[in-house]
XYZ file of N, CA and C in Angstrom:
765
model
N -13.184 -3.719 15.355
C -13.365 -3.644 14.429
C -15.145 -2.991 14.554
N -15.316 -1.682 13.046
C -16.869 -0.959 12.871
C -16.821 -1.049 11.971
N -18.328 -0.658 11.698
C -19.274 0.341 9.915
C -19.821 1.363 10.315
N -19.681 2.136 9.182
C -20.557 3.605 8.994
C -20.310 4.064 8.365
N -21.260 4.891 7.888
C -21.466 5.772 6.957
C -20.840 6.983 7.660
N -19.855 7.447 6.325
C -18.877 8.812 6.125
C -19.515 9.694 5.457
N -18.732 11.078 5.900
C -19.306 11.941 4.847
C -17.832 12.689 4.526
N -17.779 12.373 2.680
C -16.556 13.303 2.503
C -16.128 14.542 2.735
N -15.066 14.667 3.182
C -14.564 15.852 3.817
C -13.319 16.489 2.641
N -13.344 16.017 1.501
C -11.821 16.263 1.174
C -11.732 15.495 -0.110
N -11.547 16.132 -1.552
C -11.057 15.278 -2.514
C -9.986 15.941 -3.370
N -8.545 15.114 -2.933
C -7.406 15.726 -3.803
C -7.254 15.083 -5.285
N -6.890 15.471 -6.471
C -6.521 15.172 -7.124
C -4.970 14.332 -6.923
N -4.589 13.583 -7.452
C -2.992 13.355 -6.468
C -2.261 13.144 -7.935
N -2.762 12.254 -9.029
C -2.274 12.277 -10.131
C -3.186 11.776 -10.927
N -2.326 11.190 -12.463
C -3.394 11.188 -13.259
C -4.395 9.735 -12.917
N -5.370 10.123 -12.933
C -6.584 8.770 -12.534
C -6.496 8.506 -11.177
N -5.543 9.192 -10.061
C -5.489 8.853 -8.820
C -6.321 9.982 -8.200
N -6.691 9.676 -6.968
C -7.417 10.226 -6.121
C -7.071 10.126 -5.138
N -7.640 11.097 -3.837
C -7.235 10.767 -3.077
C -8.878 10.786 -1.759
N -9.595 10.815 -1.706
C -11.048 10.877 -0.808
C -10.583 11.023 0.969
N -10.723 12.147 1.724
C -10.887 12.080 3.339
C -11.658 11.830 3.608
N -12.080 11.664 4.997
C -13.348 11.354 5.949
C -12.689 11.595 7.256
N -13.773 11.445 8.089
C -12.844 11.207 9.439
C -12.928 9.352 9.760
N -11.861 9.323 9.958
C -12.371 7.805 10.889
C -12.663 7.752 12.369
N -13.243 7.739 12.662
C -13.382 7.397 14.461
C -13.066 5.607 15.059
N -11.605 4.954 14.469
C -11.081 3.996 15.523
C -9.465 4.466 15.059
N -8.896 4.013 15.770
C -7.208 3.760 15.786
C -6.931 2.683 14.507
N -6.239 3.111 14.070
C -6.092 2.033 13.115
C -4.398 1.837 12.673
N -3.571 1.131 12.406
C -2.765 1.184 11.860
C -2.237 0.610 10.544
N -0.577 1.163 10.111
C -0.832 1.456 8.888
C -0.418 0.221 8.052
N -1.163 0.111 7.009
C -0.796 -1.228 6.218
C -2.679 -1.993 6.162
N -3.051 -1.537 7.222
C -4.778 -2.064 7.242
C -5.074 -1.564 6.657
N -6.379 -1.825 6.463
C -7.387 -1.762 4.694
C -8.842 -1.799 5.419
N -9.710 -0.881 4.846
C -11.179 -0.296 5.160
C -11.852 -0.809 3.630
N -12.983 -1.744 4.080
C -13.632 -2.096 3.207
C -15.148 -0.759 2.631
N -14.345 -0.514 1.547
C -14.969 1.069 1.060
C -16.509 0.732 0.421
N -17.762 0.987 0.848
C -19.293 0.244 0.017
C -19.706 1.921 -0.691
N -19.829 2.103 -2.290
C -19.871 2.984 -2.696
C -21.684 2.543 -2.866
N -22.354 3.551 -2.185
C -24.212 2.972 -2.443
C -24.397 3.055 -3.647
N -25.079 1.629 -4.328
C -25.565 1.629 -5.272
C -25.022 0.908 -6.546
N -22.980 0.743 -5.779
C -21.719 0.534 -6.843
C -21.065 -1.415 -6.696
N -21.023 -0.730 -5.628
C -20.064 -2.207 -5.067
C -19.525 -1.743 -3.723
N -18.744 -2.656 -3.015
C -17.889 -2.490 -2.120
C -16.769 -3.608 -2.184
N -15.325 -2.159 -2.020
C -14.125 -3.058 -2.488
C -13.392 -2.673 -1.028
N -11.932 -3.128 -1.055
C -10.874 -2.876 0.085
C -10.520 -2.009 -0.484
N -10.046 -1.072 0.341
C -8.908 -0.219 0.136
C -7.623 -0.093 0.795
N -6.708 0.319 0.707
C -5.754 0.297 1.681
C -5.943 2.037 2.509
N -5.896 2.139 3.654
C -5.822 3.396 4.275
C -4.581 4.390 4.378
N -4.485 5.359 3.517
C -3.799 6.448 3.341
C -3.377 7.422 4.560
N -4.107 7.625 4.944
C -4.171 8.345 6.035
C -4.623 8.240 7.537
N -3.979 8.005 8.326
C -4.250 7.422 9.330
C -5.239 8.243 10.484
N -5.953 9.290 10.155
C -6.946 10.264 10.242
C -8.381 9.620 9.617
N -8.136 8.961 8.563
C -9.397 9.166 7.693
C -8.950 8.960 6.104
N -8.480 8.201 5.407
C -8.199 8.293 4.116
C -7.753 7.327 3.068
N -8.737 7.818 1.941
C -8.395 6.400 0.676
C -7.741 7.080 -0.273
N -6.809 6.306 -1.196
C -5.737 6.846 -2.028
C -6.899 5.653 -3.584
N -7.074 6.854 -4.116
C -7.426 5.074 -5.435
C -7.098 5.466 -6.901
N -6.691 4.304 -7.785
C -6.363 4.996 -8.894
C -7.786 4.151 -9.445
N -8.039 5.098 -10.955
C -9.432 4.499 -11.417
C -9.337 3.773 -12.858
N -9.592 2.377 -12.268
C -9.462 1.145 -13.073
C -10.555 0.372 -13.648
N -11.863 0.569 -12.836
C -12.856 0.053 -13.429
C -14.204 1.031 -12.333
N -15.269 0.337 -12.348
C -16.483 0.673 -12.097
C -16.463 1.382 -10.102
N -15.751 0.619 -9.068
C -16.445 0.908 -8.048
C -15.043 2.092 -7.731
N -13.861 1.934 -8.623
C -12.618 2.823 -8.194
C -13.129 4.548 -9.139
N -13.952 4.440 -10.107
C -14.062 5.057 -10.985
C -15.358 6.268 -9.960
N -16.287 5.309 -9.554
C -17.623 6.044 -8.663
C -16.762 6.602 -7.508
N -15.592 6.467 -6.540
C -14.783 6.652 -6.114
C -14.393 7.851 -6.293
N -13.813 7.873 -7.138
C -12.845 9.220 -8.173
C -13.943 10.365 -7.936
N -15.009 9.805 -8.491
C -15.809 10.878 -8.876
C -16.598 11.836 -7.090
N -16.364 11.133 -6.215
C -16.840 11.643 -5.095
C -16.838 13.255 -4.976
N -17.692 13.906 -4.455
C -17.867 14.934 -4.061
C -17.688 15.672 -2.556
N -17.294 16.550 -2.115
C -17.455 17.075 -0.825
C -18.654 16.780 -0.313
N -19.122 16.076 0.706
C -20.843 15.908 1.284
C -21.221 14.858 1.221
N -20.221 14.016 -0.224
C -21.237 12.832 -0.296
C -21.145 11.841 1.011
N -21.402 10.520 1.112
C -21.222 9.398 1.814
C -20.999 8.677 1.392
N -20.395 7.431 2.384
C -19.886 6.261 1.588
C -19.567 5.867 3.081
N -19.680 4.031 2.339
C -19.625 3.135 4.092
C -18.556 2.351 3.848
N -18.381 2.630 5.362
C -16.658 2.052 5.635
C -17.112 0.769 6.685
N -15.894 0.021 6.640
C -15.893 -1.397 7.710
C -14.701 -1.384 8.013
N -13.866 -1.868 8.540
C -12.824 -1.768 9.405
C -12.046 -1.158 10.196
N -10.964 -1.551 10.274
C -10.165 -1.296 9.751
C -9.593 -3.173 9.717
N -9.289 -3.703 8.914
C -8.949 -5.435 8.519
C -7.428 -5.649 8.115
N -6.904 -6.529 8.860
C -6.107 -6.931 8.896
C -4.776 -6.631 9.189
N -3.694 -6.802 9.107
C -2.098 -6.935 10.059
C -1.476 -5.924 9.005
N -0.923 -4.485 9.907
C -0.410 -3.502 8.723
C 0.791 -3.589 9.151
N 2.303 -3.156 9.431
C 3.176 -3.044 9.189
C 3.489 -2.726 10.984
N 4.703 -3.851 10.922
C 5.286 -3.930 12.057
C 6.397 -2.750 11.797
N 6.456 -1.697 12.905
C 7.340 -0.664 12.781
C 8.699 -1.190 13.858
N 9.846 -0.784 13.636
C 11.065 -1.408 14.842
C 11.463 0.247 15.134
N 12.082 0.289 16.224
C 12.650 1.369 16.283
C 14.148 1.237 15.095
N 14.738 2.459 14.934
C 15.801 2.317 14.279
C 15.520 2.859 12.678
N 16.774 2.866 11.763
C 16.124 3.799 10.735
C 15.612 2.507 9.552
N 14.589 3.164 8.920
C 13.442 2.525 8.246
C 13.224 3.043 6.799
N 13.190 2.060 5.848
C 13.197 2.366 4.220
C 11.784 2.133 4.008
N 11.241 3.036 3.248
C 9.855 2.877 2.988
C 10.157 2.839 1.112
N 9.270 2.050 0.399
C 9.146 1.772 -0.807
C 7.953 1.772 -1.455
N 7.187 2.795 -2.452
C 6.119 2.970 -2.772
C 6.021 2.768 -4.179
N 5.286 1.660 -4.831
C 5.299 1.522 -6.474
C 3.699 2.162 -6.845
N 3.964 3.676 -7.036
C 2.566 3.572 -7.866
C 1.309 4.261 -6.581
N 0.085 3.802 -7.159
C -0.541 3.966 -6.161
C -0.311 3.666 -4.781
N 0.575 2.595 -4.747
C 0.832 1.023 -3.484
C 1.853 2.208 -2.643
N 2.126 3.647 -3.005
C 2.856 4.438 -1.931
C 1.985 4.900 -0.983
N 0.258 4.857 -1.674
C -0.659 5.262 -0.317
C -0.277 4.980 1.243
N -0.268 3.624 1.347
C -0.264 3.087 2.725
C 1.261 3.510 3.666
N 2.292 3.393 2.365
C 3.453 3.774 2.915
C 3.174 5.096 3.630
N 2.844 5.622 2.987
C 2.488 7.217 3.442
C 2.255 6.986 5.140
N 1.118 6.249 5.106
C 0.706 5.862 6.300
C 1.642 5.734 7.389
N 3.125 4.885 7.091
C 3.547 4.301 8.178
C 4.724 5.451 8.230
N 4.802 5.786 6.816
C 5.842 7.193 7.213
C 5.060 8.050 8.257
N 4.022 8.255 8.386
C 3.089 9.195 9.717
C 3.150 8.438 10.529
N 2.989 7.255 10.974
C 3.046 6.586 12.085
C 4.077 6.899 12.713
N 5.192 6.690 11.769
C 6.876 7.036 12.942
C 7.073 8.138 13.376
N 6.563 9.580 12.464
C 6.836 10.721 12.733
C 8.116 11.567 13.035
N 9.409 10.851 12.187
C 10.438 11.467 12.660
C 11.462 11.707 11.304
N 11.476 12.681 10.698
C 12.063 12.667 9.686
C 13.600 12.253 9.465
N 13.819 12.195 10.574
C 15.515 11.670 10.308
C 15.242 10.176 10.647
N 14.596 8.935 10.614
C 14.343 7.847 10.820
C 13.836 7.056 9.433
N 12.767 8.109 8.748
C 12.858 7.652 7.816
C 12.754 8.068 6.235
N 13.428 7.084 5.649
C 13.853 7.270 4.180
C 12.814 7.323 3.014
N 12.676 7.743 2.242
C 11.226 7.147 1.819
C 11.502 7.092 -0.247
N 11.255 6.101 -1.212
C 11.310 6.154 -2.786
C 9.844 5.994 -3.404
N 9.786 6.841 -3.875
C 8.591 6.624 -4.980
C 8.932 6.601 -6.037
N 8.184 5.639 -6.370
C 8.559 5.188 -8.606
C 7.243 5.043 -9.140
N 7.386 5.289 -10.107
C 6.362 5.082 -10.765
C 6.568 4.939 -12.166
N 5.435 4.766 -12.987
C 5.544 4.873 -14.690
C 6.052 5.770 -15.522
N 5.518 6.534 -15.054
C 5.495 8.321 -15.526
C 5.503 9.034 -14.292
N 5.867 10.299 -14.491
C 5.953 11.247 -13.846
C 4.686 11.693 -13.408
N 3.185 11.472 -14.343
C 1.740 11.834 -13.702
C 1.739 10.447 -12.865
N 2.304 9.757 -12.343
C 1.615 8.328 -11.371
C 2.462 8.341 -10.549
N 3.473 9.483 -9.968
C 3.810 9.595 -8.695
C 3.298 10.633 -7.855
N 3.016 10.283 -6.582
C 1.845 10.571 -5.749
C 2.859 11.167 -4.342
N 2.093 12.170 -3.817
C 2.705 12.130 -2.521
C 4.310 12.828 -1.891
N 4.575 13.775 -3.138
C 5.656 14.557 -3.338
C 6.330 15.027 -1.911
N 5.315 16.435 -2.076
C 5.124 17.201 -0.773
C 5.115 16.596 0.233
N 3.903 15.473 0.795
C 4.214 14.974 1.879
C 4.811 14.081 2.427
N 5.968 12.975 1.776
C 6.790 12.515 1.620
C 7.632 13.554 2.256
N 7.951 14.523 1.316
C 9.331 15.432 1.596
C 8.638 15.981 3.050
N 7.877 15.530 3.893
C 7.436 16.512 4.766
C 7.774 15.951 6.268
N 7.383 14.003 5.639
C 7.999 13.415 6.986
C 9.455 12.393 6.747
N 10.195 13.066 5.478
C 11.272 12.371 5.310
C 12.618 13.546 4.517
N 13.460 13.877 5.760
C 14.620 14.309 5.875
C 15.676 13.494 4.169
N 15.167 12.420 3.388
C 15.774 11.911 2.397
C 14.988 11.486 1.255
N 13.970 11.880 0.187
C 13.144 11.009 -0.530
C 13.957 10.941 -1.782
N 13.731 9.563 -2.843
C 14.094 9.810 -3.975
C 12.799 9.275 -4.308
N 13.299 9.964 -5.791
C 11.719 9.713 -6.754
C 12.625 9.078 -8.096
N 11.907 7.964 -8.540
C 12.516 7.042 -10.056
C 10.919 7.170 -10.480
N 11.288 7.125 -12.050
C 10.337 6.378 -12.952
C 10.807 5.805 -13.306
N 10.133 5.170 -14.379
C 10.399 3.819 -15.493
C 10.985 4.441 -16.431
N 9.975 5.443 -17.158
C 10.210 6.465 -18.648
C 11.754 7.918 -17.898
N 11.626 7.673 -16.929
C 13.028 8.981 -16.779
C 12.087 10.671 -16.670
N 10.739 10.410 -16.421
C 10.423 11.906 -16.821
C 10.132 12.573 -15.669
N 10.275 12.104 -14.754
C 10.355 12.849 -13.195
C 11.707 11.849 -12.343
N 12.621 12.791 -12.180
C 13.599 12.184 -11.064
C 14.645 11.263 -11.563
N 14.614 10.022 -10.998
C 15.571 8.949 -11.535
C 15.079 8.188 -12.290
N 15.842 7.693 -13.486
C 15.375 6.948 -14.923
C 15.683 5.264 -13.786
N 14.881 5.046 -14.122
C 14.485 3.740 -13.446
C 14.065 2.640 -13.119
N 13.853 2.093 -12.029
C 12.893 1.214 -11.347
C 12.847 2.056 -9.342
N 11.980 1.729 -8.966
C 11.958 2.012 -7.318
C 13.222 1.475 -6.351
N 13.052 -0.324 -6.928
C 13.815 -1.473 -6.824
C 15.181 -0.555 -6.572
N 15.536 -0.500 -7.858
C 17.418 -0.056 -8.257
C 17.240 0.674 -7.721
N 16.382 2.162 -7.296
C 17.291 3.060 -6.491
C 17.036 2.522 -5.233
N 15.843 1.603 -4.653
C 16.327 1.133 -3.201
C 17.647 -0.045 -2.831
N 17.728 -0.015 -3.767
C 18.783 -1.270 -3.407
C 20.145 -0.601 -3.532
N 20.195 0.434 -4.539
C 21.593 1.584 -3.706
C 21.962 2.223 -2.798
N 20.537 2.659 -2.305
C 20.157 2.439 -0.942
C 20.969 1.958 0.054
N 20.456 0.968 -0.311
C 20.937 -0.247 1.011
C 21.948 -0.467 1.497
N 23.174 -0.394 -0.119
C 24.118 -0.588 -0.075
C 25.014 0.521 0.117
N 24.436 1.852 0.597
C 24.806 3.032 1.029
C 24.754 3.239 2.624
N 23.342 2.609 3.063
C 23.051 2.957 4.434
C 22.335 1.797 4.559
N 22.728 1.204 6.161
C 22.462 0.314 6.623
C 20.624 0.417 7.167
N 20.000 -0.236 6.907
C 17.978 0.404 7.948
C 18.045 -1.175 8.527
N 17.051 -0.831 9.403
C 16.585 -1.638 10.395
C 15.691 -2.715 9.927
N 14.880 -2.084 8.719
C 13.596 -2.954 8.167
C 13.637 -1.210 6.505
N 12.764 -2.615 5.572
C 12.310 -2.024 4.766
C 11.214 -2.905 4.470
N 10.206 -1.501 4.339
C 8.176 -1.723 4.080
C 8.475 -1.651 2.920
N 7.638 -1.833 2.052
C 7.325 -2.413 0.288
C 5.984 -2.481 0.186
N 5.549 -1.555 -0.420
C 4.369 -1.362 -1.477
C 4.117 -1.272 -2.675
N 3.734 -2.124 -3.293
C 3.443 -1.793 -5.151
C 3.342 -2.979 -5.622
N 3.057 -2.843 -6.911
C 2.858 -4.162 -8.018
C 3.548 -5.339 -7.638
N 3.147 -6.077 -7.762
C 4.269 -7.989 -7.288
C 5.355 -7.361 -7.696
N 5.238 -7.460 -9.034
C 6.692 -7.196 -9.465
C 7.852 -6.880 -8.893
N 7.716 -5.591 -8.315
C 8.081 -5.066 -7.555
C 8.328 -5.365 -6.873
N 7.442 -5.482 -5.833
C 7.499 -6.736 -4.488
C 8.622 -7.520 -4.520
N 8.163 -8.282 -5.815
C 9.246 -9.699 -5.913
C 10.667 -9.073 -5.848
N 10.871 -7.767 -6.709
C 12.591 -7.778 -6.954
C 12.719 -6.707 -5.667
N 12.175 -6.311 -4.967
C 12.656 -5.774 -3.422
C 12.752 -6.936 -2.880
N 12.018 -7.604 -2.541
C 12.452 -9.109 -1.931
C 13.357 -9.471 -1.627
N 14.660 -9.537 -3.149
C 14.801 -10.173 -3.745
C 16.480 -9.046 -3.319
N 16.589 -7.916 -3.383
C 17.235 -6.776 -3.141
C 17.340 -6.820 -1.173
N 16.311 -7.199 -0.811
C 16.958 -7.178 0.890
C 17.167 -8.084 1.343
N 17.163 -9.517 0.534
C 18.121 -10.377 0.530
C 19.170 -10.522 0.706
N 19.989 -10.200 -0.586
C 21.095 -9.792 -1.094
C 21.881 -8.563 0.209
N 20.885 -7.747 0.391
C 21.265 -6.818 1.286
C 21.296 -6.701 2.430
N 20.925 -8.454 3.107
C 20.634 -8.620 4.837
C 19.864 -7.404 5.091
N 19.238 -7.141 4.892
C 18.078 -6.332 5.492
C 16.674 -7.342 5.921
N 15.955 -6.563 6.623
C 14.658 -7.469 6.963
C 13.714 -6.698 5.687
N 12.611 -7.488 5.349
C 11.386 -6.754 4.715
C 10.051 -6.926 5.295
N 9.064 -6.129 5.247
C 7.884 -6.510 5.039
C 7.312 -5.585 4.027
N 6.455 -6.623 3.375
C 5.657 -6.457 1.693
C 4.447 -6.183 1.806
N 3.619 -5.120 0.905
C 1.818 -5.410 1.132
C 1.346 -6.218 0.034
N 0.598 -7.309 0.226
C 0.256 -7.419 -0.586
C -0.683 -7.515 -1.268
N -1.335 -7.829 -2.433
C -2.789 -7.187 -3.023
C -3.068 -8.427 -3.981
N -4.433 -8.303 -2.999
C -5.569 -9.782 -3.782
C -6.732 -9.358 -3.713
N -8.039 -10.101 -4.856
C -9.003 -9.973 -4.371
C -9.925 -9.974 -3.212
N -11.006 -9.287 -3.098
C -10.810 -8.993 -1.686
C -12.958 -9.252 -1.926
N -13.443 -10.185 -1.400
C -14.937 -9.831 -1.218
C -15.490 -9.492 0.248
N -14.783 -10.141 1.242
C -15.657 -10.112 2.786
C -14.320 -9.091 3.525
N -13.411 -9.483 3.315
C -12.766 -8.430 4.166
C -12.123 -9.171 5.685
N -12.999 -10.923 5.713
C -12.863 -11.177 7.281
C -12.140 -12.121 7.352
N -11.863 -12.981 5.887
C -11.422 -14.449 5.900
C -12.070 -15.365 5.475
N -13.503 -15.249 5.358
C -14.273 -15.984 5.172
C -14.627 -16.369 3.510
N -14.245 -15.730 2.382
C -14.373 -16.229 1.326
C -13.572 -16.598 0.678
N -12.256 -16.658 0.864
C -11.110 -17.487 0.295
C -11.083 -16.745 -0.825
N -11.880 -15.634 -1.238
C -11.194 -14.917 -2.792
C -9.488 -14.603 -2.550
N -8.902 -14.205 -1.597
C -7.792 -13.705 -1.435
C -6.372 -14.866 -1.035
N -7.006 -15.811 -1.060
C -5.999 -17.192 -0.510
C -5.084 -16.999 -1.227
N -3.677 -17.424 -0.561
C -2.099 -17.508 -1.384
C -1.538 -18.722 -0.523
N -1.089 -19.384 -0.836
C -0.564 -20.988 -0.392
C -1.180 -21.164 0.654
N -2.647 -20.970 0.788
C -2.887 -21.223 2.594
C -3.590 -20.174 3.221
N -2.920 -18.722 3.224
C -3.008 -17.796 3.925
C -3.589 -16.904 2.955
N -4.529 -16.001 4.350
C -5.497 -15.251 3.936
C -4.678 -13.654 3.753
N -4.920 -13.234 2.691
C -4.230 -12.073 2.371
C -4.870 -11.000 3.397
N -5.925 -10.701 3.443
C -7.448 -10.317 3.893
C -7.046 -10.269 5.873
N -6.526 -11.300 6.339
C -6.438 -11.877 7.755
C -5.533 -11.769 8.793
N -4.671 -12.319 7.229
C -3.323 -13.130 7.446
C -2.532 -11.892 7.774
N -2.422 -11.026 6.012
C -2.086 -10.247 5.769
C -2.606 -8.717 6.464
N -2.584 -7.848 5.300
C -2.353 -7.695 3.637
C -1.023 -7.607 3.928
N 0.238 -7.623 5.127
C 1.830 -6.970 5.476
C 2.176 -9.063 6.213
N 2.782 -9.167 5.495
C 3.948 -10.273 4.839
C 5.188 -9.918 5.609
N 5.713 -10.222 6.285
C 7.335 -10.699 6.629
C 7.700 -10.716 5.447
N 9.145 -10.898 5.220
C 9.803 -11.423 3.695
C 10.460 -12.522 3.854
N 9.915 -13.540 5.099
C 11.053 -14.667 5.353
C 9.412 -15.062 4.514
N 7.809 -15.133 5.198
C 6.868 -15.732 4.835
C 6.714 -15.626 3.462
N 6.834 -14.420 2.986
C 6.840 -13.963 1.852
C 7.530 -15.321 0.578
N 8.817 -15.250 1.316
C 10.117 -16.293 0.349
C 8.848 -17.922 0.123
N 8.234 -18.434 1.400
C 8.054 -19.544 0.912
C 6.693 -19.792 0.643
N 6.187 -18.886 0.219
C 4.911 -18.555 -1.346
C 5.171 -18.897 -2.939
N 4.341 -20.475 -2.891
C 4.579 -20.428 -4.011
C 4.069 -19.714 -5.075
N 2.553 -19.421 -4.826
C 2.426 -18.295 -5.451
C 2.615 -17.044 -5.735
N 3.267 -16.662 -5.035
C 3.651 -15.024 -4.910
C 4.974 -14.619 -6.459
N 3.929 -14.019 -7.124
C 4.459 -13.337 -8.482
C 4.362 -14.184 -9.452
N 3.677 -15.206 -9.105
C 2.925 -16.582 -10.148
C 1.602 -16.309 -10.666
N 1.566 -16.203 -9.352
C -0.659 -16.374 -9.524
C -1.504 -16.000 -8.857
N -2.656 -15.794 -9.231
C -4.101 -15.148 -8.238
C -4.878 -15.718 -8.518
N -5.998 -15.156 -7.484
C -7.050 -15.671 -8.106
C -7.954 -14.615 -8.295
N -9.036 -14.929 -9.324
C -10.145 -14.137 -9.915
C -11.392 -14.027 -9.197
N -12.192 -13.395 -9.865
C -13.664 -12.963 -8.941
C -14.444 -14.126 -8.717
N -14.179 -15.404 -9.739
C -14.777 -16.356 -9.292
C -13.608 -17.317 -8.560
N -12.721 -17.499 -7.818
C -11.804 -18.268 -7.073
C -10.888 -18.807 -8.099
N -10.488 -18.594 -9.276
C -9.870 -19.859 -10.089
C -8.602 -18.729 -10.238
N -7.937 -19.581 -9.905
C -6.393 -19.570 -9.416
C -5.999 -19.501 -11.488
N -4.709 -18.130 -11.196
C -4.490 -17.631 -13.231
C -3.460 -17.163 -12.780
N -3.152 -16.443 -13.530
C -1.167 -16.974 -13.751
C -1.072 -15.219 -13.935
N -0.264 -14.144 -13.854
C -0.173 -12.834 -13.718
C 0.337 -12.898 -15.122
């Protein structure tokens, strides 16, 4: 792990209020890990790594994400990390399921495999403007399915429904999932019903990224240090999963 100031090399608009910021990452990373990203004068927030060579993809939902989305080539930000445990990628056939901006770390996993015959990908979102990395997914996989809740692009329905149909048609050695917690909940259920191992990336508020502050704790596990990627059997034991999380003051609140 390390910390440094990096220079923004590229800024790409991926979808509605979704932006990728590219920079050189001078450290080996594992897909599924994250960085703590410092925007001078604004805040420091955790961001999943969307490009293994250096890149984050952010949805503009608040002050810090707005500041990242407004960065220009040549601007500087601080990063430290990488932190956390990423995906354990086995040999064999892999199904990657991404929901919304959760597609970003999924793409890093597909990039790490770098074999279009081994990877099938589902890109899901609420509408067409939130489906990201379509061309990138097609360059990494020979089988890419797109779903939107409103039917504005691809199959009308959820990413989980599409993934479930694919699992019934094709045997996978593992499913890798990242998206809203409700998506992860039903993806876990679908994988159990199809008897396929799954690894899920969970999202919680992280203030330190190193496991000290406790803001990301779920059932005694620290998402920043013990995750953010957990095996399905670990998630199944979590009584707080898809039920509650902690707010910025550390209080447990319902979803």
